[in-house]
Each structure stands twice: as structure tokens, then as C-alpha cells.
Amino acid sequence: MAIERTLSIIKPDATRRNLTGKINAKFEENGLMIAATKRLHLTRAQAEAFYAVHSARPFFNDLVEFMISGPVVAQVLVGEGAILKNRDIMGATNPANAAPGTIRAEFAESIEANSVHGSDSAEAAAQEISFFFAEIEIVA
Ligand code: RTP
Ligand code: MG
């Protein structure tokens, strides 16, 4: 399988509970390398732009409010099949449906406050990585 890059965000519910180390350990234990990392507090405009794909969804406004409610950690993860692998490590969107051992099963508070974001396709990964990082900041 090819080496891929994917964009991860540790969401405000997880930074608030000081879980970034435990979440990073899940990535590393499962063979993903953290090739770039940046802690930031998104503005409303940034959160709306990042989640523009969901702008017509009923949960969009709540999602934006949640994503600006505290700091996030944006990361580039690198590894074999990193996009799908990260989705497996994250678990299902709703933690009630997330497989045991996944980040969302262990740490998520709700379907919204679900601790992590992960790119869902190669196209999304490229676009989302460029949203947060310059090439010079990504060191695999
Ligand atoms: P993500 O994009 O954050 O990696 O999550 P995902 O693919 O598993 O889920 P997606 O359908 O893309 O939804 C994006 C985020 O919106 C929030 N959400 N809230 N209240 C709700 O019903 C609801 N549904 C989704 C979650 O934070 C979800 O991760
Ligand atoms: Mg998604």
C-alpha cells in the first residue's frame, strides 16, 4: 500500500481535557507518524471555511460553535494507507457506534464533541493539509 498523508484535528473537547498525548499515542502505536503539528484557536471564519462542505447540514452552526470553543491541534499524519488507517483509529462519528479501542470509543463525549477529525479521501486530505500547513512545515 502507498505511503499517504492525512489531516487530523484534535478537537476542543479533547484539548480541554488534556488528551493530546493519549491521542498522539494512538496514532503512533498504530503506525502513523506525526509529520507536522500546530496548536491554534480557530476563528469563526476559519472554522466555517474548513467545514464548508457541511454548510447545508442542520448541525453546521453547532459544529462551528463547537470547533471555536477552545484550542485545536492540527496535524499531518503519514504512513501506509494513512487516510483509511486514521479513520479506523478514530472510530465511527457517533462514539456509541465506535469500535472498542478507537479514539472516539475511548475519549469522545458525543456525536459532536467526538475528539478528532480525519480527512475522508485523498482529495480532502490534500485540500485540508494545505488549509493548515506549508510544505516546509511537513517533515516525514
Ligand atoms: P470529521 O469530518 O470531523 O472527521 O467527522 P466524520 O467524517 O466522522 O463526520 P462528518 O459527517 O464529516 O461530520 C463532521 C462533524 O460534525 C459533527 N457532527 N455533528 N449533531 C450531529 O448530528 C452531528 N453530526 C456530525 C461531528 O463533530 C462530526 O465529526
Ligand atoms: Mg467528515
XYZ file of C-alpha atoms and ligand atoms in Angstrom:
170
model
C 0.000 0.000 0.000
C 1.173 3.527 -0.758
C 2.505 5.973 1.817
C -0.147 8.652 2.277
C -0.666 11.868 4.183
C -3.852 12.759 6.039
C -5.012 15.758 8.054
C -6.042 15.228 11.654
C -7.538 17.714 14.085
C -7.666 17.091 17.822
C -10.918 18.897 18.665
C -11.665 21.310 21.555
C -13.327 18.678 23.770
C -10.039 16.746 23.774
C -7.660 19.686 24.239
C -9.860 20.885 27.143
C -9.379 17.508 28.875
C -5.613 17.453 28.164
C -5.889 14.340 25.970
C -3.481 15.313 23.171
C -0.742 12.981 24.401
C -3.057 9.984 24.686
C -4.450 10.666 21.201
C -0.952 11.084 19.736
C -0.030 7.722 21.287
C -2.938 6.069 19.418
C -1.592 7.423 16.116
C 1.974 6.324 16.838
C 1.056 2.893 18.242
C -0.872 2.236 15.014
C 1.970 3.134 12.671
C 1.175 6.750 11.804
C 3.932 9.358 12.080
C 3.117 12.914 13.194
C 4.914 14.851 10.440
C 3.568 18.294 11.347
C 1.671 19.692 14.317
C 0.196 23.090 15.162
C -1.944 24.177 18.107
C -4.317 27.018 17.274
C -7.626 28.587 18.220
C -9.738 28.768 15.054
C -11.661 31.924 14.214
C -15.288 31.562 13.196
C -14.347 32.355 9.582
C -11.642 29.668 9.612
C -13.981 27.028 11.078
C -16.708 27.903 8.555
C -14.201 27.655 5.714
C -12.744 24.364 6.923
C -16.186 22.746 7.255
C -17.703 24.474 4.175
C -18.577 21.013 2.782
C -21.104 20.717 5.651
C -22.576 24.242 5.300
C -26.029 22.954 4.295
C -26.223 20.355 7.088
C -28.529 21.003 10.078
C -25.626 20.611 12.517
C -23.363 23.153 10.759
C -23.842 26.103 13.142
C -23.429 23.934 16.236
C -20.346 22.331 14.700
C -18.738 25.722 14.044
C -19.553 26.927 17.592
C -18.002 23.752 18.989
C -14.863 23.987 16.836
C -14.170 27.555 18.048
C -14.939 26.791 21.701
C -11.285 26.097 22.519
C -7.890 25.285 21.039
C -7.415 22.555 18.441
C -4.296 20.686 17.296
C -3.984 20.307 13.519
C -1.611 17.558 12.386
C -0.320 15.870 9.275
C -0.159 12.088 9.791
C 1.944 9.988 7.432
C 2.019 6.236 6.867
C 0.895 3.310 4.722
C -2.716 3.877 3.761
C -2.824 6.737 6.270
C -6.233 8.113 5.222
C -8.237 4.929 5.846
C -5.965 3.835 8.681
C -6.655 7.071 10.552
C -10.411 6.689 10.013
C -10.095 3.220 11.600
C -8.082 4.572 14.541
C -10.681 7.351 15.046
C -13.750 5.096 15.038
C -17.307 5.953 13.994
C -18.585 9.554 14.118
C -21.009 8.671 16.921
C -18.982 7.247 19.832
C -21.917 4.953 20.658
C -21.096 3.136 17.395
C -17.286 3.345 17.625
C -15.332 0.083 17.878
C -13.538 -0.680 21.156
C -10.027 0.757 21.336
C -10.717 3.586 18.887
C -10.121 7.214 19.879
C -13.815 8.068 19.764
C -14.819 4.966 21.772
C -12.322 5.862 24.488
C -12.491 9.649 24.554
C -15.442 11.183 22.655
C -18.179 12.901 24.659
C -20.923 12.928 21.976
C -21.582 12.703 18.224
C -20.474 16.360 18.009
C -17.731 16.529 20.651
C -16.013 13.490 19.187
C -12.374 14.395 19.897
C -10.848 14.106 16.401
C -11.320 14.977 12.754
C -9.723 12.975 9.944
C -9.696 13.517 6.182
C -12.045 11.109 4.394
C -10.434 10.939 0.915
C -7.192 11.694 -0.912
C -8.719 14.874 -2.353
C -9.904 16.044 1.073
C -6.514 15.232 2.619
C -4.602 17.348 0.083
C -7.010 20.244 0.436
C -7.185 20.102 4.252
C -3.403 19.786 4.673
C -2.880 22.892 2.544
C -5.505 24.713 4.654
C -3.211 24.486 7.702
C 0.355 23.801 6.547
C 3.009 24.970 4.116
C 5.145 22.220 2.542
C 8.213 23.394 4.521
C 6.373 22.584 7.782
C 5.759 18.914 6.890
C 8.701 16.674 7.762
C 8.150 12.937 7.349
P -14.868 14.578 10.824
O -15.230 15.176 9.473
O -14.830 15.611 11.928
O -13.645 13.738 10.752
O -16.034 13.575 11.274
P -16.797 12.492 10.397
O -16.260 12.456 8.993
O -16.790 11.218 11.175
O -18.276 13.075 10.413
P -18.963 14.117 9.405
O -20.233 13.507 8.927
O -17.981 14.602 8.391
O -19.349 15.299 10.400
C -18.405 16.273 10.748
C -18.513 16.563 12.239
O -19.733 17.240 12.513
C -20.187 16.874 13.814
N -21.494 16.243 13.702
N -22.498 16.550 14.480
N -25.033 16.687 15.730
C -24.842 15.816 14.725
O -25.694 15.066 14.329
C -23.522 15.789 14.108
N -23.169 15.017 13.086
C -21.891 15.306 12.838
C -19.168 15.917 14.397
O -18.204 16.674 15.142
C -18.563 15.333 13.142
O -17.307 14.786 13.426
Mg -16.012 14.193 7.831
